[in-house]
Short mmCIF file of C-alpha atoms and ligand atoms in Angstrom, two decimals:
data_model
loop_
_atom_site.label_atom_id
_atom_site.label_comp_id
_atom_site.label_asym_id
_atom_site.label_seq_id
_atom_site.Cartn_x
_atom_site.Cartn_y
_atom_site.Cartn_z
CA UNK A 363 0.00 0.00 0.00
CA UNK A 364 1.90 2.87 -1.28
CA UNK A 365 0.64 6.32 0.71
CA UNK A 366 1.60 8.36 -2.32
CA UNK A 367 0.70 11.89 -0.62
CA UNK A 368 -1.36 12.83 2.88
CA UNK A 369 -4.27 13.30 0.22
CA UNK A 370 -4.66 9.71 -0.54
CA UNK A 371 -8.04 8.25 0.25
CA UNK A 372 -7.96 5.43 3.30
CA UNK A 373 -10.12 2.36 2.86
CA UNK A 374 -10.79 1.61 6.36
CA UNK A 375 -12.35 -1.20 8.09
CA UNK A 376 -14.19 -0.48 11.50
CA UNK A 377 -14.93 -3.15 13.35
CA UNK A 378 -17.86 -2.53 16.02
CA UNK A 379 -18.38 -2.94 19.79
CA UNK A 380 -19.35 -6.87 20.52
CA UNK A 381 -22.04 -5.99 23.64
CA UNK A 382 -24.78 -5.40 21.65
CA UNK A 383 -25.79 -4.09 17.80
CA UNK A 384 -25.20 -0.86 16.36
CA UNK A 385 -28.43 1.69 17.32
CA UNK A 386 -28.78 -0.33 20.49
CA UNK A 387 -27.65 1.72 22.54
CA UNK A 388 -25.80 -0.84 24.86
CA UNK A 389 -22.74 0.25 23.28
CA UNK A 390 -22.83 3.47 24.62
CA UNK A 391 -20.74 6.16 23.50
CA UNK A 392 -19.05 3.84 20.87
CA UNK A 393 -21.93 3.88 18.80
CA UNK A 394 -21.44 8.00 18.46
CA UNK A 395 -17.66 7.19 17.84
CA UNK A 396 -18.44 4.90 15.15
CA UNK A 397 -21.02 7.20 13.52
CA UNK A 398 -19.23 10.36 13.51
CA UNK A 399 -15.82 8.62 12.23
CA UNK A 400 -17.43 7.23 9.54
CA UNK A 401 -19.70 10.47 8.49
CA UNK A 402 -16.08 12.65 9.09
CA UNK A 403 -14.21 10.10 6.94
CA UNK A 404 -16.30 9.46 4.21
CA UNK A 405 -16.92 13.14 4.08
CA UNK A 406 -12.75 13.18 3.50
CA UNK A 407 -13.26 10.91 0.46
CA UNK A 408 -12.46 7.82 2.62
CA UNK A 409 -14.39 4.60 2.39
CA UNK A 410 -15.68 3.14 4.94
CA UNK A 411 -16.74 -0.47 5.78
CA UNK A 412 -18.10 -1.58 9.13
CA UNK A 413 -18.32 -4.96 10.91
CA UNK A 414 -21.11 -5.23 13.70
CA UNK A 415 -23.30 -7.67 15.29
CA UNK A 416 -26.80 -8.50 13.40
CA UNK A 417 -29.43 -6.40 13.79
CA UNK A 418 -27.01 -3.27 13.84
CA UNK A 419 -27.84 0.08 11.71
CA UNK A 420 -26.46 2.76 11.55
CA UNK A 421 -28.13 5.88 8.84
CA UNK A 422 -27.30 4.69 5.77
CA UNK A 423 -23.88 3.12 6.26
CA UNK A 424 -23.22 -0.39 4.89
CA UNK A 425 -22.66 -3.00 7.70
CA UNK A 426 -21.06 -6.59 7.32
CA UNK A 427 -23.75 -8.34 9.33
CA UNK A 428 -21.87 -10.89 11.41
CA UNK A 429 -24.10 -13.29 13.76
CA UNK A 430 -23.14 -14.99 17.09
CA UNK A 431 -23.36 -14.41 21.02
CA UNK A 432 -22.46 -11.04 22.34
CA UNK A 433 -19.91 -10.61 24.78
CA UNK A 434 -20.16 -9.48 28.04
CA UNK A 435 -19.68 -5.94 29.36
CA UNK A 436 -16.33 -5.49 30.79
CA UNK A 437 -17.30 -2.89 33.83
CA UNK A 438 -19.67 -5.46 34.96
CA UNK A 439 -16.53 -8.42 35.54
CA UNK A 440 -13.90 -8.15 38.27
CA UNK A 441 -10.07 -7.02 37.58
CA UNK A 442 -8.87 -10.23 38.17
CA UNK A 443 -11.91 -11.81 35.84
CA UNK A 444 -10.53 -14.86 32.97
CA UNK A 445 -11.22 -13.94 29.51
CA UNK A 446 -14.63 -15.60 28.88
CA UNK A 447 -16.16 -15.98 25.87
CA UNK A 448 -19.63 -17.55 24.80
CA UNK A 449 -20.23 -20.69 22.76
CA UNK A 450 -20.20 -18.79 19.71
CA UNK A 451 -19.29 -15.59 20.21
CA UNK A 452 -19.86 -12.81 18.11
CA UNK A 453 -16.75 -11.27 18.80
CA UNK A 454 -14.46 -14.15 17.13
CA UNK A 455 -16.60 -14.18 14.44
CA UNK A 456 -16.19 -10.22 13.89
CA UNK A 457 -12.60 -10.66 13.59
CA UNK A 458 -12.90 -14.17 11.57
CA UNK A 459 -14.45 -12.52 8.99
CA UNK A 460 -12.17 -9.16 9.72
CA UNK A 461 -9.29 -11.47 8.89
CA UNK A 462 -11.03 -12.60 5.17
CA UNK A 463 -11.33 -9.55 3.89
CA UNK A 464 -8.47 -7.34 5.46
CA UNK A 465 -6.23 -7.44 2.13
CA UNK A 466 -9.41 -5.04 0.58
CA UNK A 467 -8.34 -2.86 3.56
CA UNK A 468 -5.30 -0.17 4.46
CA UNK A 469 -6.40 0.51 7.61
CA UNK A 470 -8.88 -1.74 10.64
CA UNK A 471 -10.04 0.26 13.15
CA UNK A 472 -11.03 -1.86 16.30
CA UNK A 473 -13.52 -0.27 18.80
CA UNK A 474 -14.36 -3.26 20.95
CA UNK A 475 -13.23 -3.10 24.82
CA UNK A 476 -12.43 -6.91 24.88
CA UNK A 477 -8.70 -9.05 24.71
CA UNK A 478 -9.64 -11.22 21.59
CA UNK A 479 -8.73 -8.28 19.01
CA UNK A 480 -5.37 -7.06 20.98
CA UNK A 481 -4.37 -10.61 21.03
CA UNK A 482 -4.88 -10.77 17.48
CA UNK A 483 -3.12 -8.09 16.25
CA UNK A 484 0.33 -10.12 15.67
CA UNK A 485 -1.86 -12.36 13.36
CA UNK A 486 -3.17 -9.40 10.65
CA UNK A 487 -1.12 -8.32 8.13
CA UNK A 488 -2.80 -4.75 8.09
CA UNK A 489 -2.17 -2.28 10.82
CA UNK A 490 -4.67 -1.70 13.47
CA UNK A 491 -5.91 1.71 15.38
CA UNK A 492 -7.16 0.58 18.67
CA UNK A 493 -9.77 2.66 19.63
CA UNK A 494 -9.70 1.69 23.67
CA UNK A 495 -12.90 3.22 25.01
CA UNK A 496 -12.98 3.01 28.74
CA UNK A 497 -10.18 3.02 31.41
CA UNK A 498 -8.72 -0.19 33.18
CA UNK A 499 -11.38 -2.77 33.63
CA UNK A 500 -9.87 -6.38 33.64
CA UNK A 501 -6.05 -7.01 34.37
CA UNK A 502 -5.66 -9.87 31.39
CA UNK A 503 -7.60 -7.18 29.00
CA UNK A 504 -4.75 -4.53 30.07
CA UNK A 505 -1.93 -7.05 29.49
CA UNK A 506 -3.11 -7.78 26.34
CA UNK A 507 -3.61 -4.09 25.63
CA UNK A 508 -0.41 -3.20 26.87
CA UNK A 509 1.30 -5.68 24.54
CA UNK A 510 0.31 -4.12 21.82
CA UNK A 511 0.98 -0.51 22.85
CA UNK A 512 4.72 -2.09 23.44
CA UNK A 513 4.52 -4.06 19.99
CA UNK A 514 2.39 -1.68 18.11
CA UNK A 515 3.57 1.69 18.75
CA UNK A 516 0.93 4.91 18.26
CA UNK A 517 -1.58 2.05 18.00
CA UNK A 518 -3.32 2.36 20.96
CA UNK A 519 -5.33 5.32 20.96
CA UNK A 520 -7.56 6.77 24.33
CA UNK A 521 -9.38 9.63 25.05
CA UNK A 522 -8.58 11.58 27.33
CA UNK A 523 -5.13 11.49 29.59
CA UNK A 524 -7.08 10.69 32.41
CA UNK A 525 -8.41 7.75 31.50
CA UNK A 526 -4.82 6.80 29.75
CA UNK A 527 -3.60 7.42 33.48
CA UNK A 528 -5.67 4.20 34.53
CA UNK A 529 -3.32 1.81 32.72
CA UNK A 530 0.31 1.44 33.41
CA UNK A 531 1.48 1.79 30.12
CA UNK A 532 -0.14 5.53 29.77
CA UNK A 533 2.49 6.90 28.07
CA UNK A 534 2.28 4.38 25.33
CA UNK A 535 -1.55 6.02 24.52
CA UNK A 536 -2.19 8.54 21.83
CA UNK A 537 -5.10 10.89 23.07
CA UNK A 538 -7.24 11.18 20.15
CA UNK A 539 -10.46 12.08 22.07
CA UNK A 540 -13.98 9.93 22.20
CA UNK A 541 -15.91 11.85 19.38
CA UNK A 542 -16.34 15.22 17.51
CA UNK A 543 -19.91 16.74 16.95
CA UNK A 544 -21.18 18.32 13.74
CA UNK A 545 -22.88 21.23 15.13
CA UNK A 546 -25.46 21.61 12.26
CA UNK A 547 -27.21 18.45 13.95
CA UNK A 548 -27.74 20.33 17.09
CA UNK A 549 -29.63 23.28 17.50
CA UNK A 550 -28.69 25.85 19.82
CA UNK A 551 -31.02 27.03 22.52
CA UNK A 552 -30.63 30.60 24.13
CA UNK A 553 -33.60 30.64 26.56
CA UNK A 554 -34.11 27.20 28.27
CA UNK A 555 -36.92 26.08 30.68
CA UNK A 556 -37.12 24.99 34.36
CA UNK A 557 -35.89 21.37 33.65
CA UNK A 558 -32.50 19.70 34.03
CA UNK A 559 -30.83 16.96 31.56
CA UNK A 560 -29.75 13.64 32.46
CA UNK A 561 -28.18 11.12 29.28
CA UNK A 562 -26.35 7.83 29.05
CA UNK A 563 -26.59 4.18 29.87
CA UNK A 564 -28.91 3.55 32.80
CA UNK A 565 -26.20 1.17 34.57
CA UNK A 566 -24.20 1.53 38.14
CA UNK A 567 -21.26 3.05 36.88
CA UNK A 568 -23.10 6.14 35.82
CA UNK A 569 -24.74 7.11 39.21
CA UNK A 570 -28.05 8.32 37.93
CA UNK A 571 -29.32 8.22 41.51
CA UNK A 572 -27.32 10.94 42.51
CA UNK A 573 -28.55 12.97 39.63
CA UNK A 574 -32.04 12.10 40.89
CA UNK A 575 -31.16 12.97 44.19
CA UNK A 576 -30.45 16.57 43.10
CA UNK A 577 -33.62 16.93 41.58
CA UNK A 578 -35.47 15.65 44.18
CA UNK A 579 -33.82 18.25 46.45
CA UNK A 580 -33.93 21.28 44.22
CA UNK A 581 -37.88 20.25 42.99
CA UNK A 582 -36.36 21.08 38.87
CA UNK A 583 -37.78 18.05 36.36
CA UNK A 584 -34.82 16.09 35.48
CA UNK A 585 -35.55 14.41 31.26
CA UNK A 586 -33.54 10.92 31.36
CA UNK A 587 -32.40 9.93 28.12
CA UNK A 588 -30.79 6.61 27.43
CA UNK A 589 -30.41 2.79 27.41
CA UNK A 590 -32.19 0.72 30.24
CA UNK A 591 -29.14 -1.11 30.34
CA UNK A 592 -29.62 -2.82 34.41
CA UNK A 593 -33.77 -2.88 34.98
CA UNK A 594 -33.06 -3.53 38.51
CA UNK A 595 -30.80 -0.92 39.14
CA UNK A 596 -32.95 1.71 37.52
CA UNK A 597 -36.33 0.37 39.53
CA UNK A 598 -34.02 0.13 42.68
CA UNK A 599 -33.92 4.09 41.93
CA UNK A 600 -37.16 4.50 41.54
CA UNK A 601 -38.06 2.91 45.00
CA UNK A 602 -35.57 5.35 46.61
CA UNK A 603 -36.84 8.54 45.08
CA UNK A 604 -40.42 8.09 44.45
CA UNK A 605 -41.46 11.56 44.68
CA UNK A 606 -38.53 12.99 42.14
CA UNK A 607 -39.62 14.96 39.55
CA UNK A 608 -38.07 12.78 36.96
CA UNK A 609 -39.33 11.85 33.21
CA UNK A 610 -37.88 8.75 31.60
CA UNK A 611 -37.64 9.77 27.20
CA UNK A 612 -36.45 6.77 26.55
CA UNK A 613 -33.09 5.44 24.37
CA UNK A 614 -33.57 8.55 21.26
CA UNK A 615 -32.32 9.06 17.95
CA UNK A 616 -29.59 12.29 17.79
CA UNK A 617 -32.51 14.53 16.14
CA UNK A 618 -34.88 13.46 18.86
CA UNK A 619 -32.13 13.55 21.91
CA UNK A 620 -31.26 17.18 21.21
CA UNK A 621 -35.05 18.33 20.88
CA UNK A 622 -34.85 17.47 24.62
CA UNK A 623 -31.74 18.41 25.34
CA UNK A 624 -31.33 21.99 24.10
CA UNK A 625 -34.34 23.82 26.16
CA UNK A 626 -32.61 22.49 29.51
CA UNK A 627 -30.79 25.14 31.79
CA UNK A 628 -28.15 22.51 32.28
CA UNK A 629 -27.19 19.03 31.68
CA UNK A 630 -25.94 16.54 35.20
CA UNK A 631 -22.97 14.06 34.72
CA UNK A 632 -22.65 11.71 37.37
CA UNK A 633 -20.15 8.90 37.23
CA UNK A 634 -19.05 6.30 39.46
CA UNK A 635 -16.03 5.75 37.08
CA UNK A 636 -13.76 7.44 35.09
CA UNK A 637 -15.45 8.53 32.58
CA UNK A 638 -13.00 7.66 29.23
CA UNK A 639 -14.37 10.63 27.38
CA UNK A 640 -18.04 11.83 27.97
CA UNK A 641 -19.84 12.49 24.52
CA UNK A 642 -22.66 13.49 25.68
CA UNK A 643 -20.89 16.29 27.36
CA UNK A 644 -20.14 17.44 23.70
CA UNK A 645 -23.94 16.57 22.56
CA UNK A 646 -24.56 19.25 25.31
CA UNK A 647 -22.45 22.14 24.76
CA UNK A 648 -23.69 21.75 20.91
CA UNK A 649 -26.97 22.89 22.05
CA UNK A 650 -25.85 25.24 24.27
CA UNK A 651 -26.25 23.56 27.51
CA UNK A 652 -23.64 23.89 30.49
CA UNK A 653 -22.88 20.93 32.07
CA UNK A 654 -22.55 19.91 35.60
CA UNK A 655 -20.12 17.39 36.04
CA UNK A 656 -17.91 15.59 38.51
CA UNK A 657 -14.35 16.37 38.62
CA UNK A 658 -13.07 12.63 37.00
CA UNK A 659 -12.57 11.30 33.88
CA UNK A 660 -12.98 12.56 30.86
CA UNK A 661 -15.81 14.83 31.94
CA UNK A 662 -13.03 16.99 33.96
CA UNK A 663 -11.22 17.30 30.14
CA UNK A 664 -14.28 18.49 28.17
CA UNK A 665 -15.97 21.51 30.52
CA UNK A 666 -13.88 24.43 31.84
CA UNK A 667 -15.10 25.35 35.21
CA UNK A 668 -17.45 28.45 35.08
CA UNK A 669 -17.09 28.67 31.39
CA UNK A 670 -19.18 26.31 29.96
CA UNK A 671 -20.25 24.56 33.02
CA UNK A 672 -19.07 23.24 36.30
CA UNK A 673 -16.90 20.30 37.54
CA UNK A 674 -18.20 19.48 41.29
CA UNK A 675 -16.97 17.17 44.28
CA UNK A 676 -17.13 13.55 42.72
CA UNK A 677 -20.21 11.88 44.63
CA UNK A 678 -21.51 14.96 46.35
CA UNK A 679 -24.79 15.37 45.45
CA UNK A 680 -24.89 18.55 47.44
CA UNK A 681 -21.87 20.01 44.69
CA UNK A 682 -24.59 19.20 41.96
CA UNK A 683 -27.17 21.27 43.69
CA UNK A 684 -25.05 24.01 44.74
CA UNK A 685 -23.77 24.37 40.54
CA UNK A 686 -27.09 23.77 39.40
CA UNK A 687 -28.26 27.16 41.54
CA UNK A 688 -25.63 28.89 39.64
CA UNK A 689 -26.43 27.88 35.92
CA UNK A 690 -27.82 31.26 34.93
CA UNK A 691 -23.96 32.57 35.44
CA UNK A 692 -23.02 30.64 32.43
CA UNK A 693 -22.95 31.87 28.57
CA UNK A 694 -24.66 29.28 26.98
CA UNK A 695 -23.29 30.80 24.05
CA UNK A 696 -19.82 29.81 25.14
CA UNK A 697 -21.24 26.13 25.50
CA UNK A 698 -22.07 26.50 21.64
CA UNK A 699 -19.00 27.58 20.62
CA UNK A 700 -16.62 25.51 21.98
CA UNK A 701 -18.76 22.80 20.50
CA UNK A 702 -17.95 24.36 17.00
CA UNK A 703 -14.33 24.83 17.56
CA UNK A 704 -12.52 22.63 20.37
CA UNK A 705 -15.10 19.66 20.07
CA UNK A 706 -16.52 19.78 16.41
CA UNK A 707 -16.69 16.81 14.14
CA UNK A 708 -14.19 18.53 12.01
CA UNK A 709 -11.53 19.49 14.51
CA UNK A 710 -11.77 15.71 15.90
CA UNK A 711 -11.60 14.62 12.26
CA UNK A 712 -8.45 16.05 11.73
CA UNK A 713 -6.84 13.84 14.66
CA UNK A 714 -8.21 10.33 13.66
CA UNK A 715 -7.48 11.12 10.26
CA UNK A 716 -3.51 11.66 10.65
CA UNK A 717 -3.53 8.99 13.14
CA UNK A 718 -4.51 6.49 10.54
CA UNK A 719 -2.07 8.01 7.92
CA UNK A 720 1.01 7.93 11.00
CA UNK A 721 -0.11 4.12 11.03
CA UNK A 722 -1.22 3.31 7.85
CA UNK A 723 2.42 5.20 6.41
N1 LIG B 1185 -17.58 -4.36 27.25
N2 LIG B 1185 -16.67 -6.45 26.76
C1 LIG B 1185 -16.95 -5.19 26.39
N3 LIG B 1185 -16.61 -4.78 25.15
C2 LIG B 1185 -16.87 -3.52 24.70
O1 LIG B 1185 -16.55 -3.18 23.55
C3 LIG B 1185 -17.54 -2.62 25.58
C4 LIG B 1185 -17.88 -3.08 26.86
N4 LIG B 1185 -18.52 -2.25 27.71
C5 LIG B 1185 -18.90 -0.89 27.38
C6 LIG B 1185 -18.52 -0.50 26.01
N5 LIG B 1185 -17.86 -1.34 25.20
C7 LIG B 1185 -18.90 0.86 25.53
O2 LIG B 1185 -20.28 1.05 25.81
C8 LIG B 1185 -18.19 1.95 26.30
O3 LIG B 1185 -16.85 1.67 26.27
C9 LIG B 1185 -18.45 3.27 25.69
#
């Protein structure tokens, strides 16, 4: 594959998160990665090919349908978990058919959180961009990441430096952030109403109770957007807060999400863990909306403290309610434009783009 100039048009092969199909919504912020890459990309003259579980969609990109068992989620196994893998696991047969076709290919691009495609990598002939898109979950998924990062270098790429900081071999990571927005899908909202946002995966590691908790106390509607991910978990919240003001909206579409999201006075962001990147800290600013977040992860990298938001106490609900009675002291303007600068689709572009060509060349 001769790169003849930086012009030269990529044929890339993304391979998808195992935990559940494209438009799910179980794989969380992935799904935005994967969407906005390939819209970017393509938009750069690139082609783009994707490999995802059946029953995945995503707009009108073509998907290699691949069928099997999906894997389980990593945050939900111990750090000193085995590798397990089900009888026929979708996963291996991802990377199977990866394997077949990679010669049509310059470039894979592997977004699955899971030690079967690090191992791998030794046995492909074209080079592969890691896309690692959480922090440390399971020790013998780190070794194996780590491996390549030591065999593979500028292959391993994270997003944020905080969440590189979780595994040993940070310095090894490229930061090439979690996802870029294209601010023409958002629309920006100057005057917003008496309700507060809450979006992601309904699932421990996100804490939604605390961001109930705050809206119980300060009597402002909190909208929930996002995967039911644990049922019990988010009942077990209802039980413990059943006079919140809260409104479940359900798992939406971007066009849907950010009718929502825009006419909020501010958007919560709770979690237990750190947070690789936060994209729907960018969704937020693109609408205008400062965001209230705890001071870890990824979060902490996106929002600038009294500028387009607030970073809080991690796990003090009473932070959350102390920022959310100072909302009206942010520019939501500012929100909106470092979504068009700092975090656009574009400027994020830019990075995956000569990532690929550093490995690709
Ligand atoms: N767990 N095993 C596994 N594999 C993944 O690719 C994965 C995951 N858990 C969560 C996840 N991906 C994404 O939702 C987040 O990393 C964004």
């Amino acid at each position: 594959m001769n790169i003849s100039s930086p012009q030269s048009r990529l044929k890339i092969l993304i391979l998808s998160t195992p935990v559940g199909a494209l438009g799910s919504g179980l794989g969380g912020g992935v799904e935005l990665t994967i969407a906005n890459l390939a819209t970017e990309l393509r938009s750069r003259g690139h082609s783009i090919e994707i490999i995802a579980p059946i029953d995945s969609e995503l707009g009108d990109l073509s998907i290699i349908q691949v069928p099997g068992e999906l894997q389980l989620t990593a945050q939900t196994q111990e750090l000193a978990a085995s590798i397990v893998m089900p009888g026929n696991p979708v996963l291996a047969n991802m990377w199977a058919k990866a394997r077949e076709i990679q010669a049509d290919y310059d470039i894979i691009f592997n977004t699955a959180f899971d030690w079967l495609p690090f191992y791998l990598t030794p046995f492909f002939d074209r080079p592969i961009a890691h896309f690692v898109s959480m922090g440390s979950q399971i020790a013998a998924i780190d070794l194996a990441i780590h491996k390549v990062a030591v065999g593979y270098p500028g292959s391993i790429g994270v997003c944020t430096r905080t969440q590189a900081e979780t595994f040993s071999f940070a310095d090894l990571c490229c930061v090439v952030g979690g996802s870029g927005v294209d601010p023409a899908v958002y629309e920006y909202c100057a005057a917003p109403e008496d309700a507060l946002a809450w979006l992601g995966r309904i699932s421990p590691e996100k804490a939604l109770e605390d961001a109930v908790a705050a809206a119980d106390r300060t009597g402002i509607k909190l909208k929930i957007m996002g995967k039911i991910q644990d049922p019990d978990y988010w009942t077990q919240i209802q039980r413990d807060y059943p006079n919140a003001p809260i409104e479940y909206l359900g798992f939406l579409p971007t066009h849907e999400l950010q009718q929502a999201l825009r006419t909020c006075q501010g958007m919560l962001m709770t979690p237990r863990w750190v947070e690789a990147f936060g994209n729907v800290a960018i969704e937020a600013l693109a609408c205008g909306v400062p965001v209230i977040a705890y001071r870890r992860g990824g979060p902490a990298e996106i929002i600038t403290d009294g500028k387009t938001g607030f970073l809080v106490e991690p796990d003090s609900v009473a932070g959350l309610v102390e920022a959310i009675g100072r909302l009206s002291e942010i520019d939501r303007a500012d929100c909106r434009r470092a979504a068009e600068t700092v975090f656009s689709q574009s400027a994020w572009g830019n990075v995956i783009e000569s990532w690929f060509y550093r490995l690709v060349g």
